[in-house]
Short mmCIF file of C-alpha atoms and ligand atoms in Angstrom, two decimals:
data_model
loop_
_atom_site.label_atom_id
_atom_site.label_comp_id
_atom_site.label_asym_id
_atom_site.label_seq_id
_atom_site.Cartn_x
_atom_site.Cartn_y
_atom_site.Cartn_z
CA MET A 1 84.52 85.22 129.95
CA ASN A 2 83.06 88.08 127.94
CA LYS A 3 81.41 86.88 124.67
CA ALA A 4 83.64 88.92 122.39
CA PHE A 5 86.80 87.50 123.93
CA GLU A 6 85.30 84.00 124.13
CA ASP A 7 84.75 83.73 120.38
CA PHE A 8 85.76 86.89 118.54
CA LEU A 9 84.58 85.71 115.11
CA ALA A 10 81.16 84.60 116.39
CA TRP A 11 80.68 87.88 118.30
CA THR A 12 81.78 89.81 115.20
CA CYS A 13 79.28 87.98 113.01
CA ALA A 14 76.54 88.58 115.59
CA ASN A 15 77.24 92.33 115.25
CA GLU A 16 77.59 92.27 111.50
CA TRP A 17 77.64 95.99 110.70
CA GLY A 18 79.52 97.09 113.81
CA SER A 19 79.34 97.49 117.54
CA GLU A 20 79.88 100.59 119.61
CA GLU A 21 80.68 98.49 122.64
CA THR A 22 84.46 98.97 122.94
CA GLN A 23 86.08 96.33 125.16
CA LYS A 24 89.49 95.88 126.67
CA LYS A 25 91.27 93.11 128.49
CA THR A 26 94.82 92.52 129.66
CA LEU A 27 96.01 88.93 129.58
CA ASN A 28 98.23 87.34 132.24
CA ASN A 29 101.18 87.65 129.84
CA GLY A 30 100.71 91.44 129.78
CA VAL A 31 99.27 91.64 126.26
CA THR A 32 96.32 94.05 126.02
CA LEU A 33 93.43 93.25 123.71
CA SER A 34 91.26 96.17 122.63
CA ILE A 35 88.14 95.74 120.56
CA TRP A 36 87.43 98.95 118.63
CA ASP A 37 84.40 97.64 116.74
CA SER A 38 83.09 94.28 115.62
CA GLY A 39 85.85 92.59 113.65
CA VAL A 40 88.45 95.10 114.83
CA LEU A 41 90.92 93.82 117.43
CA GLU A 42 94.11 95.58 118.44
CA VAL A 43 96.70 93.41 120.18
CA SER A 44 99.27 95.43 122.15
CA PRO A 45 102.21 93.74 123.82
CA PRO A 46 103.61 95.45 126.94
CA LYS A 47 106.94 96.33 125.26
CA PRO A 48 106.09 96.32 121.57
CA GLY A 49 108.68 95.48 118.93
CA LYS A 50 109.28 97.72 115.94
CA LYS A 51 106.58 96.38 113.60
CA ASP A 52 102.99 97.56 113.26
CA ILE A 53 101.15 94.68 111.59
CA VAL A 54 97.67 94.70 110.05
CA LEU A 55 96.18 91.28 109.23
CA SER A 56 92.87 91.53 107.42
CA CYS A 57 90.45 88.94 106.11
CA ALA A 58 86.82 88.80 104.95
CA VAL A 59 86.94 91.87 102.76
CA HIS A 60 85.05 89.24 100.76
CA GLY A 61 82.80 87.16 103.00
CA ASN A 62 82.93 83.86 101.13
CA GLU A 63 86.75 83.67 101.18
CA THR A 64 86.82 81.50 104.26
CA ALA A 65 90.36 80.05 104.48
CA PRO A 66 91.84 83.40 105.60
CA ILE A 67 88.95 83.87 108.05
CA GLU A 68 89.68 80.46 109.58
CA ILE A 69 93.38 81.30 109.84
CA CYS A 70 92.75 84.67 111.53
CA ARG A 71 90.10 83.12 113.81
CA ASP A 72 92.54 80.47 115.01
CA ILE A 73 95.42 82.90 115.54
CA ILE A 74 93.12 85.27 117.47
CA ASN A 75 91.77 82.43 119.65
CA ASP A 76 95.31 81.31 120.41
CA ILE A 77 96.28 84.86 121.38
CA ILE A 78 93.29 85.11 123.72
CA THR A 79 94.12 81.79 125.35
CA GLU A 80 97.82 82.77 125.52
CA LYS A 81 98.93 79.87 123.32
CA GLN A 82 100.21 82.37 120.76
CA THR A 83 102.71 85.00 121.87
CA VAL A 84 102.69 88.43 120.28
CA ILE A 85 105.58 90.87 120.48
CA HIS A 86 104.56 93.40 117.81
CA ARG A 87 101.45 95.59 117.79
CA THR A 88 98.95 93.79 115.57
CA LEU A 89 95.57 94.88 114.27
CA PHE A 90 93.20 92.12 113.15
CA LEU A 91 90.39 93.18 110.84
CA ILE A 92 87.47 90.97 109.90
CA ALA A 93 86.36 93.43 107.32
CA ASN A 94 82.87 92.49 106.14
CA PRO A 95 81.09 90.25 108.68
CA ALA A 96 77.67 90.74 107.04
CA SER A 97 79.03 89.16 103.87
CA ILE A 98 80.36 86.24 105.95
CA ASN A 99 76.84 85.74 107.32
CA LYS A 100 75.49 85.84 103.78
CA GLY A 101 78.19 83.44 102.55
CA GLU A 102 78.83 85.76 99.61
CA ARG A 103 81.55 87.98 98.24
CA PHE A 104 79.66 91.10 99.30
CA VAL A 105 76.22 92.29 100.36
CA GLU A 106 75.61 95.33 98.16
CA GLU A 107 78.97 96.42 96.81
CA ASN A 108 82.47 94.94 96.47
CA MET A 109 84.30 96.38 99.48
CA ASN A 110 87.69 95.97 97.82
CA ARG A 111 86.79 98.73 95.36
CA LEU A 112 85.87 101.23 98.09
CA PHE A 113 89.19 102.25 99.63
CA SER A 114 91.25 105.42 99.28
CA GLY A 115 88.05 107.38 99.66
CA ALA A 116 86.14 105.60 96.87
CA HIS A 117 83.46 104.86 99.49
CA SER A 118 82.45 108.52 99.24
CA ASN A 119 82.48 108.88 95.44
CA GLY A 120 79.16 109.46 93.71
CA LYS A 121 75.74 109.42 95.30
CA ALA A 122 75.56 105.80 96.42
CA HIS A 123 75.17 105.05 100.12
CA ASN A 124 75.28 101.58 101.58
CA LYS A 125 76.59 99.78 104.61
CA GLU A 126 79.69 98.47 102.85
CA ARG A 127 80.66 102.05 102.04
CA GLU A 128 80.17 103.05 105.68
CA ARG A 129 82.19 100.10 106.88
CA ALA A 130 85.04 100.76 104.41
CA ALA A 131 85.21 104.38 105.63
CA LYS A 132 85.40 103.18 109.24
CA ILE A 133 88.06 100.59 108.41
CA GLU A 134 90.19 103.31 106.83
CA GLN A 135 89.97 105.25 110.08
CA TYR A 136 90.91 102.19 112.17
CA VAL A 137 94.00 101.57 110.04
CA LYS A 138 94.95 105.26 110.33
CA ARG A 139 94.48 105.20 114.10
CA PHE A 140 96.54 102.01 114.39
CA TYR A 141 99.49 103.24 112.36
CA GLU A 142 99.41 106.75 113.80
CA THR A 143 99.34 105.74 117.46
CA SER A 144 102.48 103.63 117.35
CA PRO A 145 105.39 104.19 119.74
CA GLU A 146 108.03 106.76 118.78
CA GLY A 147 111.01 105.81 116.63
CA GLU A 148 111.63 103.98 113.39
CA ARG A 149 108.80 101.53 112.72
CA GLU A 150 107.95 99.08 109.98
CA ARG A 151 104.35 99.13 108.79
CA LEU A 152 103.00 95.90 107.34
CA HIS A 153 99.60 94.89 106.00
CA TYR A 154 98.64 91.48 104.58
CA ASP A 155 95.09 91.47 103.22
CA LEU A 156 94.17 87.80 102.93
CA HIS A 157 91.85 86.54 100.19
CA THR A 158 91.09 83.47 98.10
CA ALA A 159 90.35 83.44 94.37
CA ILE A 160 87.02 82.57 92.74
CA ARG A 161 88.55 80.33 90.06
CA ASP A 162 91.06 77.53 90.09
CA SER A 163 94.56 78.76 89.52
CA LYS A 164 97.56 77.25 87.75
CA ARG A 165 99.57 79.00 90.49
CA GLU A 166 97.64 78.21 93.62
CA LYS A 167 98.89 80.99 95.87
CA PHE A 168 99.87 84.42 94.66
CA ALA A 169 100.04 88.00 95.85
CA VAL A 170 99.26 91.35 94.31
CA TYR A 171 101.98 93.94 94.92
CA PRO A 172 100.12 97.27 94.76
CA PHE A 173 101.50 100.12 92.65
CA THR A 174 104.53 101.61 94.42
CA HIS A 175 104.71 104.88 92.42
CA GLY A 176 108.21 103.95 91.30
CA LYS A 177 109.57 102.94 94.71
CA PRO A 178 111.73 99.80 94.58
CA TYR A 179 110.18 96.46 95.42
CA ASN A 180 111.20 94.97 98.73
CA LYS A 181 113.31 91.77 98.71
CA HIS A 182 112.51 90.87 102.29
CA GLN A 183 108.79 91.10 101.56
CA LEU A 184 109.17 88.78 98.56
CA GLN A 185 111.01 86.36 100.86
CA PHE A 186 108.30 86.70 103.49
CA LEU A 187 105.66 85.84 100.88
CA LEU A 188 107.74 82.88 99.70
CA ALA A 189 107.94 81.61 103.29
CA CYS A 190 104.12 81.83 103.28
CA GLY A 191 104.12 79.50 100.26
CA VAL A 192 103.48 82.40 97.89
CA ASP A 193 106.12 82.25 95.16
CA THR A 194 104.12 84.23 92.60
CA VAL A 195 103.70 88.00 92.72
CA LEU A 196 101.80 90.31 90.38
CA LEU A 197 103.01 93.88 90.10
CA ASN A 198 100.24 96.42 89.67
CA GLN A 199 101.21 99.29 87.38
CA ALA A 200 98.66 101.88 88.49
CA PRO A 201 96.73 102.95 91.60
CA THR A 202 93.62 100.96 92.55
CA THR A 203 90.89 101.30 95.15
CA THR A 204 91.87 98.08 96.95
CA PHE A 205 92.58 97.83 100.66
CA SER A 206 96.25 96.90 100.19
CA TYR A 207 96.93 99.89 97.91
CA PHE A 208 95.34 102.16 100.55
CA SER A 209 97.92 101.04 103.13
CA VAL A 210 100.81 101.35 100.67
CA ASN A 211 99.80 104.76 99.44
CA GLU A 212 98.57 106.48 102.59
CA PHE A 213 100.80 104.91 105.22
CA ASN A 214 103.87 103.79 103.32
CA ALA A 215 103.25 100.25 104.53
CA HIS A 216 104.52 97.11 102.87
CA ALA A 217 101.06 95.84 101.93
CA PHE A 218 99.81 93.03 99.71
CA THR A 219 96.64 91.29 98.64
CA VAL A 220 97.47 87.65 99.29
CA GLU A 221 95.45 84.97 97.45
CA LEU A 222 95.52 81.69 99.36
CA GLY A 223 93.89 79.20 96.99
CA LYS A 224 90.24 78.97 96.02
CA VAL A 225 86.94 80.09 97.59
CA ARG A 226 85.35 77.28 99.63
CA PRO A 227 82.72 77.13 102.39
CA PHE A 228 83.80 77.06 106.04
CA GLY A 229 85.20 73.68 107.07
CA GLU A 230 85.94 72.63 103.47
CA ASN A 231 89.37 74.24 103.25
CA ASP A 232 92.38 71.97 103.17
CA ARG A 233 94.29 73.86 105.83
CA SER A 234 97.47 71.89 105.15
CA LYS A 235 97.74 73.91 101.92
CA PHE A 236 97.94 77.13 103.93
CA ALA A 237 100.02 75.80 106.82
CA ALA A 238 103.13 77.68 105.67
CA ALA A 239 101.17 80.94 105.47
CA GLU A 240 99.63 80.48 108.90
CA GLN A 241 102.94 79.45 110.46
CA THR A 242 104.79 82.39 108.93
CA LEU A 243 102.12 84.87 110.06
CA ARG A 244 102.37 83.42 113.57
CA ARG A 245 106.16 83.83 113.44
CA LEU A 246 105.76 87.39 112.17
CA ILE A 247 103.79 88.54 115.19
CA SER A 248 105.82 86.58 117.73
CA GLU A 249 109.46 86.93 116.62
CA ASP A 250 111.60 90.02 116.66
CA SER A 251 112.68 89.64 113.03
CA LEU A 252 112.54 86.89 110.45
CA ASP A 253 115.72 85.93 108.64
CA PHE A 254 115.22 84.22 105.30
CA GLY A 255 118.89 84.06 104.29
CA SER A 256 120.14 85.33 100.95
CA PHE A 257 117.70 86.38 98.25
CA GLU A 258 117.39 83.84 95.45
CA PRO A 259 115.77 85.47 92.41
CA ASN A 260 114.95 82.17 90.71
CA LYS A 261 112.62 81.15 93.55
CA HIS A 262 110.24 84.05 92.80
CA PHE A 263 107.86 84.15 89.83
CA ILE A 264 107.11 87.74 89.04
CA PHE A 265 104.42 88.96 86.64
CA LYS A 266 103.74 92.51 85.61
CA GLU A 267 100.27 93.89 84.89
CA ALA A 268 99.71 94.05 81.12
CA GLN A 269 96.05 95.08 80.89
CA THR A 270 93.23 95.87 83.25
CA ILE A 271 89.99 95.36 81.37
CA ASN A 272 87.04 97.10 82.98
CA ARG A 273 83.49 96.15 82.05
CA MET A 274 81.95 99.24 80.46
CA ASN A 275 78.81 97.75 78.92
CA GLU A 276 75.93 95.52 79.98
CA ASP A 277 76.72 93.17 77.12
CA PHE A 278 80.15 92.12 78.25
CA GLU A 279 81.45 88.62 77.73
CA LEU A 280 84.68 86.78 78.22
CA ASN A 281 85.85 84.73 75.27
CA PHE A 282 86.75 81.69 77.36
CA ALA A 283 84.86 79.26 79.58
CA ASP A 284 84.02 79.73 83.26
CA ASP A 285 86.36 76.92 84.24
CA VAL A 286 89.46 78.39 82.57
CA ALA A 287 91.92 78.83 85.44
CA ASN A 288 93.81 81.89 86.58
CA PHE A 289 97.28 82.06 84.92
CA THR A 290 96.08 80.43 81.70
CA SER A 291 98.24 81.92 78.98
CA PHE A 292 97.03 83.57 75.76
CA ASP A 293 98.99 84.85 72.78
CA LYS A 294 99.09 88.20 71.09
CA GLY A 295 95.93 88.71 69.06
CA ASP A 296 93.83 86.15 70.93
CA LEU A 297 90.37 87.53 71.66
CA LEU A 298 89.93 87.81 75.42
CA ALA A 299 86.63 89.63 75.80
CA ARG A 300 83.86 91.56 74.06
CA ASP A 301 82.63 94.75 75.70
CA GLY A 302 79.66 96.12 73.76
CA ASP A 303 81.01 96.70 70.25
CA GLU A 304 84.64 96.51 71.29
CA ASN A 305 86.80 93.40 70.97
CA LEU A 306 89.63 93.15 73.48
CA TYR A 307 92.70 91.13 72.53
CA ALA A 308 95.84 89.86 74.22
CA GLN A 309 98.63 92.30 73.45
CA HIS A 310 101.57 89.98 74.13
CA ASP A 311 102.50 86.35 73.70
CA GLY A 312 102.32 84.67 77.11
CA GLU A 313 99.65 87.02 78.48
CA HIS A 314 98.11 85.30 81.51
CA ILE A 315 94.58 85.91 82.66
CA ILE A 316 93.82 86.72 86.32
CA PHE A 317 90.52 87.28 88.16
CA PRO A 318 88.22 86.97 85.11
CA ASN A 319 84.69 87.91 86.11
CA ALA A 320 82.16 89.05 83.52
CA LYS A 321 79.55 89.79 86.19
CA VAL A 322 81.29 92.70 87.92
CA ALA A 323 79.49 96.05 88.21
CA LEU A 324 79.85 98.44 85.28
CA GLY A 325 83.16 100.30 85.41
CA GLN A 326 84.87 97.61 87.49
CA ARG A 327 87.72 95.27 86.60
CA ALA A 328 86.48 92.22 84.72
CA LEU A 329 89.92 90.89 83.87
CA LEU A 330 93.54 91.51 84.73
CA THR A 331 96.26 90.23 82.43
CA VAL A 332 99.92 89.84 83.34
CA VAL A 333 103.17 88.87 81.65
CA ARG A 334 106.15 87.17 83.27
CA VAL A 335 109.19 89.34 83.92
CA PRO A 336 112.60 88.18 85.18
CA THR A 337 113.02 88.80 88.91
CA GLU A 338 116.44 90.29 88.06
CA SER A 339 114.73 93.02 86.02
CA LEU A 340 113.07 94.53 89.13
CA GLU A 341 114.51 97.41 91.03
CA LEU A 342 114.83 95.83 94.47
CA GLU A 343 115.75 97.32 97.84
O1 LIG B 401 89.17 85.51 92.02
C1 LIG B 401 88.70 86.63 91.84
O2 LIG B 401 88.15 86.94 90.76
C2 LIG B 401 88.82 87.70 92.89
C3 LIG B 401 89.65 87.34 94.10
C4 LIG B 401 89.86 88.65 94.86
O3 LIG B 401 89.05 89.01 95.64
N1 LIG B 401 90.93 89.37 94.48
C5 LIG B 401 91.12 90.72 94.91
C6 LIG B 401 92.40 91.25 94.35
C7 LIG B 401 92.70 92.64 94.83
C8 LIG B 401 93.92 93.27 94.18
O4 LIG B 401 93.94 93.36 92.94
O5 LIG B 401 94.84 93.67 94.91
C9 LIG B 401 89.95 91.57 94.43
O6 LIG B 401 89.49 91.36 93.29
O7 LIG B 401 89.51 92.43 95.17
ZN1 ZN B 402 88.83 88.55 97.72
#
């Protein structure tokens, strides 16, 4: 068997910044596999269902649980153990950062979408790769069969810190469009009962798919960063199983929507690091979703003190070492699920 189809992840990592060798193969079950680049695999069933699904991992190379999940699903597709009835695009976004075992090589790829890769004078391989990935997503969504389609994108990550809520998703800014009940139920079936609602555009991959392709797209955080082989896969079994069902079943029925099963948080503050002397006012081992009260000092940025603005303001993704101008801390407050406009 061809190397790329023998072990797609290994071949991808051996061609870490891309490969111009496009490859195609039709399996005995009629499913066609097309490799557009390293890490970019389109799976096309002979009579595709109505969903166009993007599953991405390794936007950050050290977030290995999602890479293991995608690797195993891809291998099972190639060996025909996993059926696929909807067009699916797998993206292993930043293989060079996997090889390095780090979040990124030169620049955080998840700040480079929606054209941010071309802002300013900087040039690097992550920028080039982000630009190519945008084009692959565009090509995938825009070459779908005629008729009403549902576009989906789950961008799988893990968090740097421990979290009081182990699995959670970021719902990118919808520009006022209602939130989707079925998507909240899908996330819940993945074991993700906690969802953070962004209140403004970002340059993340999931927002790109929401904003440019009207997809239901999410950043999904599946636990904590660990090296390959050290993930407790039983903790992500529901996510893996539900993703497998998504690509192989016509539609998923989760029964009636139960608001009390979903824990929804709304963005309160996004604190960007603007100065070299930036520090968080809590220890490195303080977990995501730790709650602060109004007036508590959260961070110092140069001469400015930044405080919690609400009681019950929870900290997410604290990272004092981000590049200047980037998000060093997100804070969120709980909102009742019933308060959301849902479709
Ligand atoms: O744990 C952390 O600090 C970061 C984990 C991670 O990579 N999260 C994503 C979230 C993207 C989003 O806000 O939709 C990121 O920071 O890129
Ligand atoms: Zn990540």
